[in-house]
Amino acid sequence: MNKGIEFLLKKNKVELIKGEARIENVGKIGLSDGRTIYGKNIIIATGSRPSAVPGFEFDHQRVLSSNDILAMQTLPKSLIILGAGAIGCEFSYVMNTFGIKVTLVEMVDQVLPFEDDEIAAQLKKAFTKSGIDVLTGHKAVSMDKSGKDIAVTLADGNGKQQVVEAEKVLCVFGRRPNTEDIGLEKIGIETEKGYIPVGAYYQTAVSHVFAIGDVVATPLLAHVASKEAEIAIEYIAGHGTEKKIDVDAIPSAIYCEPQVASFGLRESQAKANGIQYKKTVFPYSAIGKAVAIDKGEGLVKVLTDPTSREILGCHIIGHDATELIHELLLAKSAELLPDDIARMVHAHPSLSEILMEVMRGTSGEAIHI
Ligand SMILES: Cc1cc2nc3c(=O)[nH]c(=O)nc-3n(C[C@H](O)[C@H](O)[C@H](O)COP(=O)(O)OP(=O)(O)OC[C@H]3O[C@@H](n4cnc5c(N)ncnc54)[C@H](O)[C@@H]3O)c2cc1C
């Protein structure tokens, strides 16, 4: 465990017992070394692991998981990344910056399949400009490791095949919750697609047993796991009032350059569900600070309710997007309307002026465009 976390646990008088745990009964945990520990409440937080896909099994040397690539001691000359979710995009950016020839492959028609499509298209453009080969709409169908380089056969939507080659392959197809072999059957907890079902306060169907983080079917994010843990612990301690996280108020943050950050409704979701919305977009290139620091690439997109003007969703691609998103999220959480942000004086020059402008833009009153 990270030394800083160990220090914090010790400082807060949390006993850390190292060992592989298995639930034996409610309140009773067995450890792999034969010890047994007891506690009135159990919080299951065993996390997740990289999904292995048949035909693309990790060998941990040439065919890598996200754990393997983080432990890598030397850099390959070339790398194929299969899967353009958040982890695939972040590693594409990092490895390309290190000078590695990166080919990024994604089965669906956009990188970041769970982000806004316009934002994803901008990221693909930026990646391509930076030298990354981005192949969206291409499914990896097989892998041949017999040569010096690994050859991956891809098929597009029409079944047309092509082969790409690289020294190593990083497979980031998704993650699986670690819910097998932890004794859930001993206390009668059944999983759904591997995830542990929870109700208010992240309590499972069994009282005094809670589950948080990647073992629960909420976004697999560190800040989600932390908040869920906080809600469960506050409840156990007898002073919890918050029952669950509002999933529409969870920020998504992707750490490449340009960064991507978002929360709430996407345009594709609105269209699919017949939700009325007004879309307002403002470019980084019209903000003085962005131009001054040579970060004029990017945009902020806001979806609002055309009648109530409520903020429904916000999507940012650009420099420091993962910081900027929080002003909009605070506004949404506090039930502010676009005018409240539009009226607030924002420092000049600052990137956050883009938020003031996009909110002015929702009523056609943006100034610097
Ligand atoms: C490459 C990568 C990058 C990421 N980047 C981000 C990011 O930028 N921002 C973000 O918000 N999220 C990010 N995530 C996701 C984030 O790491 C997870 O959502 C978060 O760690 C989940 O927390 P958790 O406590 O549920 O599980 P984990 O952090 O995985 O912790 C689970 C722990 O339980 C231990 N364990 C498992 N089984 C047992 C057992 N039987 N007995 C005892 N111990 C056990 C494991 O060893 C592990 O230490 C990233 C994930 C990856 C893989």
PDB file of N, CA and C in Angstrom, residues 225-299:
ATOM      1  N   ALA A 225     -15.584   5.926  -5.503  1.00  0.00           N
ATOM      2  CA  ALA A 225     -15.301   4.962  -4.430  1.00  0.00           C
ATOM      3  C   ALA A 225     -15.143   5.672  -3.090  1.00  0.00           C
ATOM      4  N   SER A 226     -14.385   6.774  -3.070  1.00  0.00           N
ATOM      5  CA  SER A 226     -14.154   7.518  -1.814  1.00  0.00           C
ATOM      6  C   SER A 226     -15.461   8.042  -1.229  1.00  0.00           C
ATOM      7  N   LYS A 227     -16.276   8.624  -2.104  1.00  0.00           N
ATOM      8  CA  LYS A 227     -17.536   9.228  -1.615  1.00  0.00           C
ATOM      9  C   LYS A 227     -18.487   8.142  -1.112  1.00  0.00           C
ATOM     10  N   GLU A 228     -18.535   7.020  -1.838  1.00  0.00           N
ATOM     11  CA  GLU A 228     -19.409   5.924  -1.404  1.00  0.00           C
ATOM     12  C   GLU A 228     -18.947   5.406  -0.035  1.00  0.00           C
ATOM     13  N   ALA A 229     -17.633   5.308   0.140  1.00  0.00           N
ATOM     14  CA  ALA A 229     -17.084   4.850   1.423  1.00  0.00           C
ATOM     15  C   ALA A 229     -17.497   5.820   2.529  1.00  0.00           C
ATOM     16  N   GLU A 230     -17.399   7.110   2.230  1.00  0.00           N
ATOM     17  CA  GLU A 230     -17.745   8.135   3.214  1.00  0.00           C
ATOM     18  C   GLU A 230     -19.217   8.013   3.633  1.00  0.00           C
ATOM     19  N   ILE A 231     -20.093   7.790   2.642  1.00  0.00           N
ATOM     20  CA  ILE A 231     -21.538   7.688   2.938  1.00  0.00           C
ATOM     21  C   ILE A 231     -21.803   6.452   3.814  1.00  0.00           C
ATOM     22  N   ALA A 232     -21.176   5.314   3.464  1.00  0.00           N
ATOM     23  CA  ALA A 232     -21.385   4.081   4.237  1.00  0.00           C
ATOM     24  C   ALA A 232     -20.870   4.243   5.667  1.00  0.00           C
ATOM     25  N   ILE A 233     -19.676   4.807   5.780  1.00  0.00           N
ATOM     26  CA  ILE A 233     -19.054   4.969   7.110  1.00  0.00           C
ATOM     27  C   ILE A 233     -19.857   5.929   7.994  1.00  0.00           C
ATOM     28  N   GLU A 234     -20.305   7.041   7.406  1.00  0.00           N
ATOM     29  CA  GLU A 234     -21.103   8.012   8.176  1.00  0.00           C
ATOM     30  C   GLU A 234     -22.369   7.333   8.694  1.00  0.00           C
ATOM     31  N   TYR A 235     -22.974   6.494   7.854  1.00  0.00           N
ATOM     32  CA  TYR A 235     -24.199   5.792   8.257  1.00  0.00           C
ATOM     33  C   TYR A 235     -23.889   4.822   9.405  1.00  0.00           C
ATOM     34  N   ILE A 236     -22.815   4.064   9.245  1.00  0.00           N
ATOM     35  CA  ILE A 236     -22.439   3.095  10.286  1.00  0.00           C
ATOM     36  C   ILE A 236     -22.163   3.841  11.603  1.00  0.00           C
ATOM     37  N   ALA A 237     -21.537   5.010  11.483  1.00  0.00           N
ATOM     38  CA  ALA A 237     -21.198   5.791  12.686  1.00  0.00           C
ATOM     39  C   ALA A 237     -22.434   6.473  13.287  1.00  0.00           C
ATOM     40  N   GLY A 238     -23.546   6.387  12.586  1.00  0.00           N
ATOM     41  CA  GLY A 238     -24.800   6.893  13.149  1.00  0.00           C
ATOM     42  C   GLY A 238     -25.088   8.345  12.843  1.00  0.00           C
ATOM     43  N   HIS A 239     -24.262   8.996  11.976  1.00  0.00           N
ATOM     44  CA  HIS A 239     -24.620  10.383  11.641  1.00  0.00           C
ATOM     45  C   HIS A 239     -24.701  10.646  10.149  1.00  0.00           C
ATOM     46  N   GLY A 240     -25.053   9.604   9.401  1.00  0.00           N
ATOM     47  CA  GLY A 240     -25.160   9.804   7.952  1.00  0.00           C
ATOM     48  C   GLY A 240     -26.544  10.265   7.557  1.00  0.00           C
ATOM     49  N   THR A 241     -26.616  11.252   6.668  1.00  0.00           N
ATOM     50  CA  THR A 241     -27.921  11.687   6.168  1.00  0.00           C
ATOM     51  C   THR A 241     -28.011  11.477   4.664  1.00  0.00           C
ATOM     52  N   GLU A 242     -26.837  11.515   3.978  1.00  0.00           N
ATOM     53  CA  GLU A 242     -26.818  11.358   2.523  1.00  0.00           C
ATOM     54  C   GLU A 242     -26.931   9.872   2.206  1.00  0.00           C
ATOM     55  N   LYS A 243     -27.902   9.522   1.318  1.00  0.00           N
ATOM     56  CA  LYS A 243     -28.132   8.091   1.075  1.00  0.00           C
ATOM     57  C   LYS A 243     -27.290   7.520  -0.058  1.00  0.00           C
ATOM     58  N   LYS A 244     -27.099   8.295  -1.102  1.00  0.00           N
ATOM     59  CA  LYS A 244     -26.365   7.811  -2.281  1.00  0.00           C
ATOM     60  C   LYS A 244     -25.820   8.995  -3.070  1.00  0.00           C
ATOM     61  N   ILE A 245     -24.842   8.732  -3.911  1.00  0.00           N
ATOM     62  CA  ILE A 245     -24.352   9.807  -4.800  1.00  0.00           C
ATOM     63  C   ILE A 245     -25.362  10.002  -5.928  1.00  0.00           C
ATOM     64  N   ASP A 246     -25.565  11.261  -6.326  1.00  0.00           N
ATOM     65  CA  ASP A 246     -26.379  11.556  -7.501  1.00  0.00           C
ATOM     66  C   ASP A 246     -25.498  11.290  -8.723  1.00  0.00           C
ATOM     67  N   VAL A 247     -25.832  10.255  -9.508  1.00  0.00           N
ATOM     68  CA  VAL A 247     -24.937   9.884 -10.620  1.00  0.00           C
ATOM     69  C   VAL A 247     -24.818  10.986 -11.679  1.00  0.00           C
ATOM     70  N   ASP A 248     -25.824  11.871 -11.746  1.00  0.00           N
ATOM     71  CA  ASP A 248     -25.728  12.965 -12.722  1.00  0.00           C
ATOM     72  C   ASP A 248     -24.755  14.050 -12.263  1.00  0.00           C
ATOM     73  N   ALA A 249     -24.306  13.932 -11.010  1.00  0.00           N
ATOM     74  CA  ALA A 249     -23.408  14.965 -10.475  1.00  0.00           C
ATOM     75  C   ALA A 249     -22.013  14.391 -10.213  1.00  0.00           C
ATOM     76  N   ILE A 250     -21.668  13.333 -10.940  1.00  0.00           N
ATOM     77  CA  ILE A 250     -20.315  12.770 -10.792  1.00  0.00           C
ATOM     78  C   ILE A 250     -19.461  13.313 -11.939  1.00  0.00           C
ATOM     79  N   PRO A 251     -18.373  14.012 -11.613  1.00  0.00           N
ATOM     80  CA  PRO A 251     -17.536  14.486 -12.718  1.00  0.00           C
ATOM     81  C   PRO A 251     -16.699  13.356 -13.312  1.00  0.00           C
ATOM     82  N   SER A 252     -16.611  13.369 -14.634  1.00  0.00           N
ATOM     83  CA  SER A 252     -15.713  12.448 -15.331  1.00  0.00           C
ATOM     84  C   SER A 252     -14.495  13.282 -15.732  1.00  0.00           C
ATOM     85  N   ALA A 253     -13.294  12.741 -15.558  1.00  0.00           N
ATOM     86  CA  ALA A 253     -12.086  13.526 -15.855  1.00  0.00           C
ATOM     87  C   ALA A 253     -11.082  12.637 -16.565  1.00  0.00           C
ATOM     88  N   ILE A 254     -10.641  13.075 -17.723  1.00  0.00           N
ATOM     89  CA  ILE A 254      -9.695  12.266 -18.501  1.00  0.00           C
ATOM     90  C   ILE A 254      -8.426  13.083 -18.720  1.00  0.00           C
ATOM     91  N   TYR A 255      -7.333  12.489 -18.253  1.00  0.00           N
ATOM     92  CA  TYR A 255      -6.084  13.245 -18.156  1.00  0.00           C
ATOM     93  C   TYR A 255      -5.167  13.032 -19.344  1.00  0.00           C
ATOM     94  N   CYS A 256      -5.610  13.522 -20.506  1.00  0.00           N
ATOM     95  CA  CYS A 256      -4.696  13.597 -21.646  1.00  0.00           C
ATOM     96  C   CYS A 256      -4.595  15.086 -21.978  1.00  0.00           C
ATOM     97  N   GLU A 257      -3.968  15.414 -23.071  1.00  0.00           N
ATOM     98  CA  GLU A 257      -3.926  16.824 -23.478  1.00  0.00           C
ATOM     99  C   GLU A 257      -4.419  16.902 -24.908  1.00  0.00           C
ATOM    100  N   PRO A 258      -5.529  17.541 -25.235  1.00  0.00           N
ATOM    101  CA  PRO A 258      -6.352  18.309 -24.312  1.00  0.00           C
ATOM    102  C   PRO A 258      -7.106  17.393 -23.341  1.00  0.00           C
ATOM    103  N   GLN A 259      -7.375  17.921 -22.133  1.00  0.00           N
ATOM    104  CA  GLN A 259      -8.136  17.144 -21.156  1.00  0.00           C
ATOM    105  C   GLN A 259      -9.622  17.128 -21.525  1.00  0.00           C
ATOM    106  N   VAL A 260     -10.298  16.136 -20.999  1.00  0.00           N
ATOM    107  CA  VAL A 260     -11.752  16.030 -21.209  1.00  0.00           C
ATOM    108  C   VAL A 260     -12.406  15.914 -19.833  1.00  0.00           C
ATOM    109  N   ALA A 261     -13.496  16.643 -19.634  1.00  0.00           N
ATOM    110  CA  ALA A 261     -14.229  16.522 -18.366  1.00  0.00           C
ATOM    111  C   ALA A 261     -15.702  16.768 -18.637  1.00  0.00           C
ATOM    112  N   SER A 262     -16.549  16.110 -17.861  1.00  0.00           N
ATOM    113  CA  SER A 262     -17.980  16.245 -18.125  1.00  0.00           C
ATOM    114  C   SER A 262     -18.797  15.811 -16.919  1.00  0.00           C
ATOM    115  N   PHE A 263     -20.082  16.119 -16.969  1.00  0.00           N
ATOM    116  CA  PHE A 263     -21.066  15.503 -16.071  1.00  0.00           C
ATOM    117  C   PHE A 263     -22.438  15.634 -16.724  1.00  0.00           C
ATOM    118  N   GLY A 264     -23.335  14.769 -16.303  1.00  0.00           N
ATOM    119  CA  GLY A 264     -24.739  14.883 -16.701  1.00  0.00           C
ATOM    120  C   GLY A 264     -25.033  14.460 -18.125  1.00  0.00           C
ATOM    121  N   LEU A 265     -26.137  15.005 -18.642  1.00  0.00           N
ATOM    122  CA  LEU A 265     -26.721  14.562 -19.914  1.00  0.00           C
ATOM    123  C   LEU A 265     -25.801  14.793 -21.119  1.00  0.00           C
ATOM    124  N   ARG A 266     -25.730  13.761 -21.985  1.00  0.00           N
ATOM    125  CA  ARG A 266     -25.035  13.909 -23.267  1.00  0.00           C
ATOM    126  C   ARG A 266     -26.089  14.121 -24.357  1.00  0.00           C
ATOM    127  N   GLU A 267     -25.683  14.765 -25.458  1.00  0.00           N
ATOM    128  CA  GLU A 267     -26.633  15.016 -26.548  1.00  0.00           C
ATOM    129  C   GLU A 267     -27.221  13.718 -27.088  1.00  0.00           C
ATOM    130  N   SER A 268     -26.362  12.693 -27.245  1.00  0.00           N
ATOM    131  CA  SER A 268     -26.842  11.418 -27.804  1.00  0.00           C
ATOM    132  C   SER A 268     -27.907  10.797 -26.884  1.00  0.00           C
ATOM    133  N   GLN A 269     -27.721  10.944 -25.572  1.00  0.00           N
ATOM    134  CA  GLN A 269     -28.718  10.413 -24.623  1.00  0.00           C
ATOM    135  C   GLN A 269     -30.023  11.200 -24.750  1.00  0.00           C
ATOM    136  N   ALA A 270     -29.896  12.523 -24.862  1.00  0.00           N
ATOM    137  CA  ALA A 270     -31.087  13.369 -24.976  1.00  0.00           C
ATOM    138  C   ALA A 270     -31.880  12.979 -26.222  1.00  0.00           C
ATOM    139  N   LYS A 271     -31.148  12.799 -27.342  1.00  0.00           N
ATOM    140  CA  LYS A 271     -31.829  12.441 -28.602  1.00  0.00           C
ATOM    141  C   LYS A 271     -32.497  11.071 -28.469  1.00  0.00           C
ATOM    142  N   ALA A 272     -31.766  10.106 -27.891  1.00  0.00           N
ATOM    143  CA  ALA A 272     -32.293   8.742 -27.779  1.00  0.00           C
ATOM    144  C   ALA A 272     -33.532   8.679 -26.889  1.00  0.00           C
ATOM    145  N   ASN A 273     -33.593   9.584 -25.901  1.00  0.00           N
ATOM    146  CA  ASN A 273     -34.706   9.531 -24.945  1.00  0.00           C
ATOM    147  C   ASN A 273     -35.736  10.640 -25.150  1.00  0.00           C
ATOM    148  N   GLY A 274     -35.619  11.354 -26.260  1.00  0.00           N
ATOM    149  CA  GLY A 274     -36.595  12.408 -26.576  1.00  0.00           C
ATOM    150  C   GLY A 274     -36.605  13.547 -25.564  1.00  0.00           C
ATOM    151  N   ILE A 275     -35.427  13.823 -24.954  1.00  0.00           N
ATOM    152  CA  ILE A 275     -35.350  14.921 -23.969  1.00  0.00           C
ATOM    153  C   ILE A 275     -35.066  16.228 -24.712  1.00  0.00           C
ATOM    154  N   GLN A 276     -35.894  17.245 -24.456  1.00  0.00           N
ATOM    155  CA  GLN A 276     -35.690  18.547 -25.092  1.00  0.00           C
ATOM    156  C   GLN A 276     -34.476  19.228 -24.459  1.00  0.00           C
ATOM    157  N   TYR A 277     -33.635  19.849 -25.279  1.00  0.00           N
ATOM    158  CA  TYR A 277     -32.470  20.535 -24.726  1.00  0.00           C
ATOM    159  C   TYR A 277     -32.046  21.674 -25.635  1.00  0.00           C
ATOM    160  N   LYS A 278     -31.340  22.639 -25.026  1.00  0.00           N
ATOM    161  CA  LYS A 278     -30.712  23.708 -25.828  1.00  0.00           C
ATOM    162  C   LYS A 278     -29.211  23.519 -25.685  1.00  0.00           C
ATOM    163  N   LYS A 279     -28.530  23.573 -26.814  1.00  0.00           N
ATOM    164  CA  LYS A 279     -27.077  23.362 -26.783  1.00  0.00           C
ATOM    165  C   LYS A 279     -26.355  24.695 -26.983  1.00  0.00           C
ATOM    166  N   THR A 280     -25.373  24.965 -26.131  1.00  0.00           N
ATOM    167  CA  THR A 280     -24.571  26.177 -26.289  1.00  0.00           C
ATOM    168  C   THR A 280     -23.098  25.783 -26.244  1.00  0.00           C
ATOM    169  N   VAL A 281     -22.341  26.282 -27.212  1.00  0.00           N
ATOM    170  CA  VAL A 281     -20.917  25.932 -27.309  1.00  0.00           C
ATOM    171  C   VAL A 281     -20.092  27.209 -27.306  1.00  0.00           C
ATOM    172  N   PHE A 282     -18.969  27.190 -26.592  1.00  0.00           N
ATOM    173  CA  PHE A 282     -18.061  28.347 -26.644  1.00  0.00           C
ATOM    174  C   PHE A 282     -16.631  27.822 -26.810  1.00  0.00           C
ATOM    175  N   PRO A 283     -15.857  28.390 -27.764  1.00  0.00           N
ATOM    176  CA  PRO A 283     -14.506  27.871 -28.016  1.00  0.00           C
ATOM    177  C   PRO A 283     -13.434  28.493 -27.118  1.00  0.00           C
ATOM    178  N   TYR A 284     -12.433  27.698 -26.777  1.00  0.00           N
ATOM    179  CA  TYR A 284     -11.272  28.212 -26.034  1.00  0.00           C
ATOM    180  C   TYR A 284     -10.587  29.349 -26.807  1.00  0.00           C
ATOM    181  N   SER A 285     -10.631  29.258 -28.151  1.00  0.00           N
ATOM    182  CA  SER A 285      -9.869  30.214 -28.969  1.00  0.00           C
ATOM    183  C   SER A 285     -10.371  31.651 -28.793  1.00  0.00           C
ATOM    184  N   ALA A 286     -11.554  31.845 -28.188  1.00  0.00           N
ATOM    185  CA  ALA A 286     -12.071  33.205 -27.986  1.00  0.00           C
ATOM    186  C   ALA A 286     -11.775  33.730 -26.579  1.00  0.00           C
ATOM    187  N   ILE A 287     -10.951  32.972 -25.836  1.00  0.00           N
ATOM    188  CA  ILE A 287     -10.627  33.381 -24.459  1.00  0.00           C
ATOM    189  C   ILE A 287      -9.165  33.840 -24.405  1.00  0.00           C
ATOM    190  N   GLY A 288      -8.956  35.072 -23.949  1.00  0.00           N
ATOM    191  CA  GLY A 288      -7.617  35.678 -23.970  1.00  0.00           C
ATOM    192  C   GLY A 288      -6.552  34.830 -23.293  1.00  0.00           C
ATOM    193  N   LYS A 289      -6.838  34.326 -22.099  1.00  0.00           N
ATOM    194  CA  LYS A 289      -5.835  33.545 -21.354  1.00  0.00           C
ATOM    195  C   LYS A 289      -5.456  32.281 -22.139  1.00  0.00           C
ATOM    196  N   ALA A 290      -6.455  31.614 -22.738  1.00  0.00           N
ATOM    197  CA  ALA A 290      -6.187  30.377 -23.493  1.00  0.00           C
ATOM    198  C   ALA A 290      -5.235  30.669 -24.654  1.00  0.00           C
ATOM    199  N   VAL A 291      -5.475  31.780 -25.328  1.00  0.00           N
ATOM    200  CA  VAL A 291      -4.620  32.144 -26.465  1.00  0.00           C
ATOM    201  C   VAL A 291      -3.223  32.524 -25.957  1.00  0.00           C
ATOM    202  N   ALA A 292      -3.197  33.285 -24.850  1.00  0.00           N
ATOM    203  CA  ALA A 292      -1.909  33.760 -24.316  1.00  0.00           C
ATOM    204  C   ALA A 292      -1.009  32.597 -23.910  1.00  0.00           C
ATOM    205  N   ILE A 293      -1.593  31.520 -23.400  1.00  0.00           N
ATOM    206  CA  ILE A 293      -0.758  30.385 -22.976  1.00  0.00           C
ATOM    207  C   ILE A 293      -0.684  29.309 -24.067  1.00  0.00           C
ATOM    208  N   ASP A 294      -1.121  29.646 -25.271  1.00  0.00           N
ATOM    209  CA  ASP A 294      -1.070  28.740 -26.423  1.00  0.00           C
ATOM    210  C   ASP A 294      -1.905  27.472 -26.207  1.00  0.00           C
ATOM    211  N   LYS A 295      -3.056  27.646 -25.575  1.00  0.00           N
ATOM    212  CA  LYS A 295      -3.970  26.519 -25.349  1.00  0.00           C
ATOM    213  C   LYS A 295      -5.352  26.867 -25.905  1.00  0.00           C
ATOM    214  N   GLY A 296      -5.359  27.361 -27.130  1.00  0.00           N
ATOM    215  CA  GLY A 296      -6.619  27.813 -27.737  1.00  0.00           C
ATOM    216  C   GLY A 296      -7.473  26.698 -28.317  1.00  0.00           C
ATOM    217  N   GLU A 297      -7.000  25.453 -28.178  1.00  0.00           N
ATOM    218  CA  GLU A 297      -7.734  24.333 -28.752  1.00  0.00           C
ATOM    219  C   GLU A 297      -8.761  23.845 -27.713  1.00  0.00           C
ATOM    220  N   GLY A 298     -10.005  23.674 -28.133  1.00  0.00           N
ATOM    221  CA  GLY A 298     -10.989  23.111 -27.206  1.00  0.00           C
ATOM    222  C   GLY A 298     -12.293  23.878 -27.181  1.00  0.00           C
ATOM    223  N   LEU A 299     -13.244  23.355 -26.441  1.00  0.00           N
ATOM    224  CA  LEU A 299     -14.556  23.989 -26.341  1.00  0.00           C
ATOM    225  C   LEU A 299     -15.275  23.558 -25.072  1.00  0.00           C
TER     226      LEU A 299
END
